[in-house]
């Protein structure tokens, strides 16, 4: 399935995705990953550095969902697909690495694997605030103000 432009924009702007997996005992796991890239219009990926449980869960059950949120607009995207673990040192890993190095440079040396996720389903995310009549401009202004206040 092709990623909508808005989904691609959200991923490439924020890079932080929250990936949901299922452990072998059936318990859910949600883990933030900050190294997401859009490989092409049908595939996303992240470099894994410190998430052995997420990787074990994917090895057990490849079906995942990743949520990306624009924290200012309170809009985002939900992406589902079957994750593929690409091992460090493999030809596939080396072929994917150039899509990560311009963004993270030497941090890529810490990648244990790269996880590719071909997109099977895409759904929009949107704050319930929109149902109350809030506009995107109002929400952006509210959250930009809150962020500015946190810096003080």
PDB file of C-alpha atoms in Angstrom:
ATOM      1  CA  UNK A   1       0.000   0.000   0.000  1.00  0.00           C
ATOM      2  CA  UNK A   2       1.246   3.451  -0.889  1.00  0.00           C
ATOM      3  CA  UNK A   3       1.882   5.933   1.934  1.00  0.00           C
ATOM      4  CA  UNK A   4      -0.171   9.117   1.656  1.00  0.00           C
ATOM      5  CA  UNK A   5       1.926  12.289   1.372  1.00  0.00           C
ATOM      6  CA  UNK A   6       0.702  13.486   4.774  1.00  0.00           C
ATOM      7  CA  UNK A   7       1.970  10.262   6.401  1.00  0.00           C
ATOM      8  CA  UNK A   8       5.356  10.613   4.735  1.00  0.00           C
ATOM      9  CA  UNK A   9       5.572  14.258   5.839  1.00  0.00           C
ATOM     10  CA  UNK A  10       4.742  13.377   9.454  1.00  0.00           C
ATOM     11  CA  UNK A  11       7.336  10.588   9.576  1.00  0.00           C
ATOM     12  CA  UNK A  12      10.063  12.659   7.941  1.00  0.00           C
ATOM     13  CA  UNK A  13       9.348  15.695  10.141  1.00  0.00           C
ATOM     14  CA  UNK A  14       9.128  13.952  13.519  1.00  0.00           C
ATOM     15  CA  UNK A  15      10.976  10.616  12.969  1.00  0.00           C
ATOM     16  CA  UNK A  16       9.643   9.281  16.291  1.00  0.00           C
ATOM     17  CA  UNK A  17       7.318   6.316  15.937  1.00  0.00           C
ATOM     18  CA  UNK A  18       5.731   4.212  18.661  1.00  0.00           C
ATOM     19  CA  UNK A  19       5.800   0.578  17.576  1.00  0.00           C
ATOM     20  CA  UNK A  20       3.337  -1.906  19.040  1.00  0.00           C
ATOM     21  CA  UNK A  21       4.347  -5.570  19.162  1.00  0.00           C
ATOM     22  CA  UNK A  22       3.065  -8.670  20.936  1.00  0.00           C
ATOM     23  CA  UNK A  23       5.270 -10.773  23.217  1.00  0.00           C
ATOM     24  CA  UNK A  24       5.231 -14.580  23.024  1.00  0.00           C
ATOM     25  CA  UNK A  25       3.075 -14.677  26.188  1.00  0.00           C
ATOM     26  CA  UNK A  26       0.489 -12.456  24.467  1.00  0.00           C
ATOM     27  CA  UNK A  27       1.239  -9.255  26.372  1.00  0.00           C
ATOM     28  CA  UNK A  28       1.405  -6.010  24.386  1.00  0.00           C
ATOM     29  CA  UNK A  29       4.530  -3.913  24.106  1.00  0.00           C
ATOM     30  CA  UNK A  30       4.820  -0.341  22.849  1.00  0.00           C
ATOM     31  CA  UNK A  31       8.261   1.113  22.328  1.00  0.00           C
ATOM     32  CA  UNK A  32       9.374   4.476  20.912  1.00  0.00           C
ATOM     33  CA  UNK A  33      11.856   4.443  18.043  1.00  0.00           C
ATOM     34  CA  UNK A  34      13.464   7.685  16.926  1.00  0.00           C
ATOM     35  CA  UNK A  35      15.315   6.506  13.827  1.00  0.00           C
ATOM     36  CA  UNK A  36      12.478   6.000  11.345  1.00  0.00           C
ATOM     37  CA  UNK A  37      12.952   6.640   7.647  1.00  0.00           C
ATOM     38  CA  UNK A  38      10.666   6.305   4.653  1.00  0.00           C
ATOM     39  CA  UNK A  39      12.503   3.889   2.389  1.00  0.00           C
ATOM     40  CA  UNK A  40      10.062   4.276  -0.478  1.00  0.00           C
ATOM     41  CA  UNK A  41       6.377   5.050  -0.916  1.00  0.00           C
ATOM     42  CA  UNK A  42       5.416   1.609   0.431  1.00  0.00           C
ATOM     43  CA  UNK A  43       8.039   0.884   3.113  1.00  0.00           C
ATOM     44  CA  UNK A  44       9.251   2.424   6.375  1.00  0.00           C
ATOM     45  CA  UNK A  45      12.161   1.295   8.543  1.00  0.00           C
ATOM     46  CA  UNK A  46      14.023   2.000  11.760  1.00  0.00           C
ATOM     47  CA  UNK A  47      17.480   1.257  13.083  1.00  0.00           C
ATOM     48  CA  UNK A  48      17.315  -0.693  16.350  1.00  0.00           C
ATOM     49  CA  UNK A  49      19.868   0.079  19.063  1.00  0.00           C
ATOM     50  CA  UNK A  50      18.459  -0.776  22.491  1.00  0.00           C
ATOM     51  CA  UNK A  51      15.323  -2.843  22.046  1.00  0.00           C
ATOM     52  CA  UNK A  52      15.981  -6.569  22.350  1.00  0.00           C
ATOM     53  CA  UNK A  53      12.395  -7.203  23.532  1.00  0.00           C
ATOM     54  CA  UNK A  54      10.909  -5.458  20.499  1.00  0.00           C
ATOM     55  CA  UNK A  55      13.119  -7.505  18.175  1.00  0.00           C
ATOM     56  CA  UNK A  56      12.256 -10.750  19.999  1.00  0.00           C
ATOM     57  CA  UNK A  57       8.564  -9.886  19.741  1.00  0.00           C
ATOM     58  CA  UNK A  58       8.877  -9.199  16.008  1.00  0.00           C
ATOM     59  CA  UNK A  59      10.714 -12.503  15.534  1.00  0.00           C
ATOM     60  CA  UNK A  60       7.774 -14.220  17.276  1.00  0.00           C
ATOM     61  CA  UNK A  61       4.963 -12.212  15.602  1.00  0.00           C
ATOM     62  CA  UNK A  62       5.890  -9.984  12.663  1.00  0.00           C
ATOM     63  CA  UNK A  63       2.603  -8.030  12.547  1.00  0.00           C
ATOM     64  CA  UNK A  64       3.178  -4.551  14.025  1.00  0.00           C
ATOM     65  CA  UNK A  65       1.552  -1.160  14.183  1.00  0.00           C
ATOM     66  CA  UNK A  66       3.470   2.104  14.335  1.00  0.00           C
ATOM     67  CA  UNK A  67       1.958   5.437  15.345  1.00  0.00           C
ATOM     68  CA  UNK A  68       3.480   8.766  14.374  1.00  0.00           C
ATOM     69  CA  UNK A  69       2.100  12.012  15.801  1.00  0.00           C
ATOM     70  CA  UNK A  70       2.703  15.649  14.936  1.00  0.00           C
ATOM     71  CA  UNK A  71       2.760  16.928  18.518  1.00  0.00           C
ATOM     72  CA  UNK A  72       1.702  20.426  17.479  1.00  0.00           C
ATOM     73  CA  UNK A  73      -1.299  19.639  15.282  1.00  0.00           C
ATOM     74  CA  UNK A  74      -2.271  16.529  17.248  1.00  0.00           C
ATOM     75  CA  UNK A  75      -2.672  14.679  13.961  1.00  0.00           C
ATOM     76  CA  UNK A  76      -0.765  11.667  12.761  1.00  0.00           C
ATOM     77  CA  UNK A  77      -0.809   8.312  11.087  1.00  0.00           C
ATOM     78  CA  UNK A  78      -1.149   4.651  12.050  1.00  0.00           C
ATOM     79  CA  UNK A  79       0.768   2.179   9.921  1.00  0.00           C
ATOM     80  CA  UNK A  80       0.414  -1.598  10.013  1.00  0.00           C
ATOM     81  CA  UNK A  81       2.582  -4.171   8.358  1.00  0.00           C
ATOM     82  CA  UNK A  82       4.665  -7.297   8.799  1.00  0.00           C
ATOM     83  CA  UNK A  83       8.094  -6.303  10.038  1.00  0.00           C
ATOM     84  CA  UNK A  84      11.242  -7.813   8.595  1.00  0.00           C
ATOM     85  CA  UNK A  85      14.459  -7.951  10.636  1.00  0.00           C
ATOM     86  CA  UNK A  86      17.544  -7.198   8.530  1.00  0.00           C
ATOM     87  CA  UNK A  87      20.649  -8.421  10.333  1.00  0.00           C
ATOM     88  CA  UNK A  88      23.755  -6.283  10.773  1.00  0.00           C
ATOM     89  CA  UNK A  89      26.524  -7.427   8.437  1.00  0.00           C
ATOM     90  CA  UNK A  90      24.115  -8.777   5.823  1.00  0.00           C
ATOM     91  CA  UNK A  91      23.998  -7.442   2.277  1.00  0.00           C
ATOM     92  CA  UNK A  92      20.495  -6.152   2.960  1.00  0.00           C
ATOM     93  CA  UNK A  93      21.656  -4.195   6.000  1.00  0.00           C
ATOM     94  CA  UNK A  94      24.537  -2.634   4.081  1.00  0.00           C
ATOM     95  CA  UNK A  95      22.171  -1.714   1.238  1.00  0.00           C
ATOM     96  CA  UNK A  96      19.765   0.054   3.637  1.00  0.00           C
ATOM     97  CA  UNK A  97      22.374   1.870   5.733  1.00  0.00           C
ATOM     98  CA  UNK A  98      22.902   4.762   3.252  1.00  0.00           C
ATOM     99  CA  UNK A  99      19.292   5.841   3.837  1.00  0.00           C
ATOM    100  CA  UNK A 100      20.078   6.326   7.544  1.00  0.00           C
ATOM    101  CA  UNK A 101      23.606   7.767   7.596  1.00  0.00           C
ATOM    102  CA  UNK A 102      22.761  11.251   6.252  1.00  0.00           C
ATOM    103  CA  UNK A 103      20.385  11.687   9.196  1.00  0.00           C
ATOM    104  CA  UNK A 104      22.262  10.010  12.051  1.00  0.00           C
ATOM    105  CA  UNK A 105      25.879   9.641  10.962  1.00  0.00           C
ATOM    106  CA  UNK A 106      27.981   7.757  13.511  1.00  0.00           C
ATOM    107  CA  UNK A 107      24.890   6.781  15.514  1.00  0.00           C
ATOM    108  CA  UNK A 108      24.245   4.203  12.796  1.00  0.00           C
ATOM    109  CA  UNK A 109      27.228   2.242  14.100  1.00  0.00           C
ATOM    110  CA  UNK A 110      25.073   1.398  17.130  1.00  0.00           C
ATOM    111  CA  UNK A 111      22.341  -0.238  15.030  1.00  0.00           C
ATOM    112  CA  UNK A 112      22.023  -3.942  15.859  1.00  0.00           C
ATOM    113  CA  UNK A 113      19.484  -4.554  13.101  1.00  0.00           C
ATOM    114  CA  UNK A 114      17.336  -2.561  10.721  1.00  0.00           C
ATOM    115  CA  UNK A 115      13.630  -3.313  10.804  1.00  0.00           C
ATOM    116  CA  UNK A 116      11.763  -2.858   7.520  1.00  0.00           C
ATOM    117  CA  UNK A 117       7.988  -2.544   7.568  1.00  0.00           C
ATOM    118  CA  UNK A 118       6.169  -2.870   4.244  1.00  0.00           C
ATOM    119  CA  UNK A 119       2.941  -0.876   4.616  1.00  0.00           C
ATOM    120  CA  UNK A 120      -0.196  -3.039   4.592  1.00  0.00           C
ATOM    121  CA  UNK A 121      -2.579  -0.486   6.095  1.00  0.00           C
ATOM    122  CA  UNK A 122      -2.558   3.259   6.815  1.00  0.00           C
ATOM    123  CA  UNK A 123      -5.113   5.121   8.940  1.00  0.00           C
ATOM    124  CA  UNK A 124      -5.154   8.722  10.106  1.00  0.00           C
ATOM    125  CA  UNK A 125      -4.867   9.764  13.745  1.00  0.00           C
ATOM    126  CA  UNK A 126      -6.557  12.890  15.026  1.00  0.00           C
ATOM    127  CA  UNK A 127      -7.132  14.382  18.454  1.00  0.00           C
ATOM    128  CA  UNK A 128     -10.710  14.473  19.744  1.00  0.00           C
ATOM    129  CA  UNK A 129     -10.125  18.235  20.127  1.00  0.00           C
ATOM    130  CA  UNK A 130     -11.074  18.571  16.454  1.00  0.00           C
ATOM    131  CA  UNK A 131     -14.517  17.205  17.284  1.00  0.00           C
ATOM    132  CA  UNK A 132     -15.059  20.142  19.643  1.00  0.00           C
ATOM    133  CA  UNK A 133     -14.425  22.626  16.846  1.00  0.00           C
ATOM    134  CA  UNK A 134     -10.730  23.298  17.458  1.00  0.00           C
ATOM    135  CA  UNK A 135      -8.742  24.142  14.339  1.00  0.00           C
ATOM    136  CA  UNK A 136      -5.275  22.953  13.461  1.00  0.00           C
ATOM    137  CA  UNK A 137      -3.983  26.532  13.744  1.00  0.00           C
ATOM    138  CA  UNK A 138      -5.431  26.834  17.253  1.00  0.00           C
ATOM    139  CA  UNK A 139      -3.931  23.536  18.385  1.00  0.00           C
ATOM    140  CA  UNK A 140      -0.528  24.397  16.916  1.00  0.00           C
ATOM    141  CA  UNK A 141      -0.599  27.750  18.691  1.00  0.00           C
ATOM    142  CA  UNK A 142      -1.623  26.153  22.004  1.00  0.00           C
ATOM    143  CA  UNK A 143       1.119  23.524  21.891  1.00  0.00           C
ATOM    144  CA  UNK A 144       3.810  25.905  20.624  1.00  0.00           C
ATOM    145  CA  UNK A 145       2.979  28.160  23.583  1.00  0.00           C
ATOM    146  CA  UNK A 146       3.183  25.239  26.018  1.00  0.00           C
ATOM    147  CA  UNK A 147       6.527  24.150  24.591  1.00  0.00           C
ATOM    148  CA  UNK A 148       7.886  27.703  24.808  1.00  0.00           C
ATOM    149  CA  UNK A 149       6.772  27.876  28.438  1.00  0.00           C
ATOM    150  CA  UNK A 150       8.609  24.640  29.222  1.00  0.00           C
ATOM    151  CA  UNK A 151      11.889  26.198  28.051  1.00  0.00           C
ATOM    152  CA  UNK A 152      11.661  28.970  30.654  1.00  0.00           C
TER     153      UNK A 152
END
